[in-house]
PDB file of C-alpha atoms in Angstrom:
ATOM      1  CA  MET V   1      -3.514   6.252   0.321  1.00  0.00           C
ATOM      2  CA  LYS V   2      -5.868   5.190   3.084  1.00  0.00           C
ATOM      3  CA  THR V   3      -4.264   4.275   6.425  1.00  0.00           C
ATOM      4  CA  VAL V   4      -5.719   1.804   8.942  1.00  0.00           C
ATOM      5  CA  PRO V   5      -4.406   0.721  12.370  1.00  0.00           C
ATOM      6  CA  ALA V   6      -3.494  -2.979  12.621  1.00  0.00           C
ATOM      7  CA  GLY V   7      -6.258  -3.685  15.152  1.00  0.00           C
ATOM      8  CA  GLU V   8      -8.916  -2.300  12.828  1.00  0.00           C
ATOM      9  CA  PHE V   9      -7.421  -4.193   9.894  1.00  0.00           C
ATOM     10  CA  LYS V  10      -7.596  -7.428  11.898  1.00  0.00           C
ATOM     11  CA  ALA V  11     -11.264  -6.838  12.725  1.00  0.00           C
ATOM     12  CA  LYS V  12     -12.288  -5.784   9.188  1.00  0.00           C
ATOM     13  CA  CYS V  13      -9.740  -7.637   7.067  1.00  0.00           C
ATOM     14  CA  LEU V  14     -12.061  -9.175   4.448  1.00  0.00           C
ATOM     15  CA  LYS V  15     -14.094  -5.979   4.024  1.00  0.00           C
ATOM     16  CA  LEU V  16     -10.946  -3.846   3.665  1.00  0.00           C
ATOM     17  CA  MET V  17      -9.385  -6.243   1.141  1.00  0.00           C
ATOM     18  CA  GLN V  18     -12.593  -6.104  -0.913  1.00  0.00           C
ATOM     19  CA  GLU V  19     -12.474  -2.286  -0.855  1.00  0.00           C
ATOM     20  CA  VAL V  20      -8.845  -2.328  -2.049  1.00  0.00           C
ATOM     21  CA  SER V  21      -9.732  -4.750  -4.834  1.00  0.00           C
ATOM     22  CA  GLN V  22     -12.686  -2.659  -6.025  1.00  0.00           C
ATOM     23  CA  SER V  23     -11.151   0.804  -5.698  1.00  0.00           C
ATOM     24  CA  GLY V  24      -7.650  -0.112  -6.862  1.00  0.00           C
ATOM     25  CA  GLU V  25      -6.241   2.120  -4.111  1.00  0.00           C
ATOM     26  CA  PRO V  26      -3.615   0.541  -1.817  1.00  0.00           C
ATOM     27  CA  LEU V  27      -4.154   0.422   1.931  1.00  0.00           C
ATOM     28  CA  LEU V  28      -1.394   1.132   4.469  1.00  0.00           C
ATOM     29  CA  VAL V  29      -1.659  -0.819   7.736  1.00  0.00           C
ATOM     30  CA  THR V  30       0.079   0.809  10.693  1.00  0.00           C
ATOM     31  CA  LYS V  31       1.088  -0.331  14.150  1.00  0.00           C
ATOM     32  CA  ARG V  32       1.423   2.396  16.772  1.00  0.00           C
ATOM     33  CA  GLY V  33       1.370   4.968  13.977  1.00  0.00           C
ATOM     34  CA  LYS V  34       4.257   3.432  12.007  1.00  0.00           C
ATOM     35  CA  PRO V  35       3.781   1.777   8.600  1.00  0.00           C
ATOM     36  CA  LEU V  36       3.676  -1.998   8.895  1.00  0.00           C
ATOM     37  CA  VAL V  37       2.405  -3.419   5.571  1.00  0.00           C
ATOM     38  CA  ARG V  38       0.733  -2.228   2.412  1.00  0.00           C
ATOM     39  CA  VAL V  39      -2.218  -4.078   0.899  1.00  0.00           C
ATOM     40  CA  SER V  40      -2.346  -3.508  -2.849  1.00  0.00           C
ATOM     41  CA  PRO V  41      -4.773  -4.797  -5.466  1.00  0.00           C
ATOM     42  CA  GLU V  42      -3.631  -7.551  -7.815  1.00  0.00           C
ATOM     43  CA  CYS V  43      -2.682  -5.879 -11.072  1.00  0.00           C
ATOM     44  CA  GLY V  44      -2.124  -8.817 -13.397  1.00  0.00           C
ATOM     45  CA  ASP V  45      -3.450  -7.106 -16.536  1.00  0.00           C
ATOM     46  CA  THR V  46      -2.135  -3.627 -15.771  1.00  0.00           C
ATOM     47  CA  ASP V  47       0.475  -2.150 -18.087  1.00  0.00           C
ATOM     48  CA  PRO V  48       3.928  -2.215 -16.396  1.00  0.00           C
ATOM     49  CA  ALA V  49       4.556   1.416 -17.406  1.00  0.00           C
ATOM     50  CA  GLN V  50       1.261   2.416 -15.777  1.00  0.00           C
ATOM     51  CA  ARG V  51       2.251   0.597 -12.565  1.00  0.00           C
ATOM     52  CA  ASP V  52       5.586   2.437 -12.579  1.00  0.00           C
ATOM     53  CA  ARG V  53       3.836   5.803 -12.964  1.00  0.00           C
ATOM     54  CA  GLU V  54       1.453   4.964 -10.109  1.00  0.00           C
ATOM     55  CA  LEU V  55       4.342   3.903  -7.877  1.00  0.00           C
ATOM     56  CA  GLU V  56       6.221   7.101  -8.746  1.00  0.00           C
ATOM     57  CA  ARG V  57       3.158   9.193  -7.808  1.00  0.00           C
ATOM     58  CA  GLU V  58       2.859   7.342  -4.486  1.00  0.00           C
ATOM     59  CA  ILE V  59       6.520   7.899  -3.649  1.00  0.00           C
ATOM     60  CA  LEU V  60       6.374  11.589  -4.578  1.00  0.00           C
ATOM     61  CA  ALA V  61       3.206  12.023  -2.523  1.00  0.00           C
ATOM     62  CA  GLN V  62       4.971  10.528   0.502  1.00  0.00           C
ATOM     63  CA  LEU V  63       7.959  12.858  -0.015  1.00  0.00           C
ATOM     64  CA  LYS V  64       5.814  15.969  -0.458  1.00  0.00           C
ATOM     65  CA  GLY V  65       6.959  18.656   1.954  1.00  0.00           C
ATOM     66  CA  SER V  66      10.212  16.927   2.837  1.00  0.00           C
ATOM     67  CA  VAL V  67      12.448  18.799   0.368  1.00  0.00           C
ATOM     68  CA  LEU V  68      14.191  21.586   2.220  1.00  0.00           C
ATOM     69  CA  TRP V  69      16.098  23.246  -0.630  1.00  0.00           C
ATOM     70  CA  GLU V  70      16.101  22.980  -4.392  1.00  0.00           C
ATOM     71  CA  ALA V  71      19.115  24.005  -6.484  1.00  0.00           C
ATOM     72  CA  PRO V  72      18.501  26.668  -9.142  1.00  0.00           C
ATOM     73  CA  ASP V  73      18.367  25.446 -12.757  1.00  0.00           C
ATOM     74  CA  ALA V  74      21.587  27.202 -13.778  1.00  0.00           C
ATOM     75  CA  TRP V  75      23.960  27.005 -10.827  1.00  0.00           C
ATOM     76  CA  GLU V  76      27.468  28.362 -11.387  1.00  0.00           C
ATOM     77  CA  PRO V  77      30.306  28.147  -8.852  1.00  0.00           C
ATOM     78  CA  ASP V  78      31.727  31.493  -7.697  1.00  0.00           C
ATOM     79  CA  GLU V  79      35.202  30.655  -8.955  1.00  0.00           C
ATOM     80  CA  ASP V  80      36.821  28.270 -11.399  1.00  0.00           C
ATOM     81  CA  ILE V  81      37.701  25.372  -9.127  1.00  0.00           C
ATOM     82  CA  HIS V  82      39.509  23.468 -11.908  1.00  0.00           C
ATOM     83  CA  GLY V  83      41.580  26.334 -13.326  1.00  0.00           C
ATOM     84  CA  ASP V  84      45.031  25.172 -12.184  1.00  0.00           C
ATOM     85  CA  TYR V  85      44.385  21.454 -12.412  1.00  0.00           C
ATOM     86  CA  ASP V  86      46.054  20.950 -15.828  1.00  0.00           C
ATOM     87  CA  ARG V  87      49.453  22.127 -14.433  1.00  0.00           C
ATOM     88  CA  ARG V  88      49.532  19.290 -11.916  1.00  0.00           C
ATOM     89  CA  THR V  89      51.165  15.942 -12.631  1.00  0.00           C
ATOM     90  CA  VAL V  90      51.342  12.573 -10.930  1.00  0.00           C
ATOM     91  CA  ASP V  91      54.875  13.402  -9.709  1.00  0.00           C
ATOM     92  CA  ASP V  92      53.797  16.867  -8.526  1.00  0.00           C
ATOM     93  CA  PRO V  93      50.052  16.571  -7.720  1.00  0.00           C
ATOM     94  CA  PHE V  94      49.877  19.948  -5.973  1.00  0.00           C
ATOM     95  CA  GLY V  95      51.708  21.922  -8.663  1.00  0.00           C
ATOM     96  CA  LEU V  96      54.486  22.962  -6.276  1.00  0.00           C
ATOM     97  CA  ASP V  97      57.308  22.593  -8.814  1.00  0.00           C
ATOM     98  CA  SER V  98      55.431  24.353 -11.627  1.00  0.00           C
ATOM     99  CA  GLU V  99      56.078  27.949 -12.552  1.00  0.00           C
ATOM    100  CA  PRO V 100      53.201  30.349 -11.859  1.00  0.00           C
ATOM    101  CA  GLY V 101      51.077  31.020 -14.938  1.00  0.00           C
ATOM    102  CA  GLY V 102      52.190  28.021 -16.982  1.00  0.00           C
TER     103      GLY V 102
END
């Protein structure tokens, strides 16, 4: 997505809007380097599913490089964290009155 400072957008507004309309690519207007507004083409006849896919691509492109860690596909805890849970009751939530092993 093309980025333009607010001052430049103000000076070239009509030209930039025409470019957005013709190219179909949104324009991000910034002020002091921070996003201010996005100018997007009118998409009256565009398929809603296509718009969703385009929006998803834009969001993923903005997030690219921001993921620090990704969980493995098959993650298993080191121990069974729910093993003793069935012995606990509402009256004895910590299993203190239960006999060990059953």
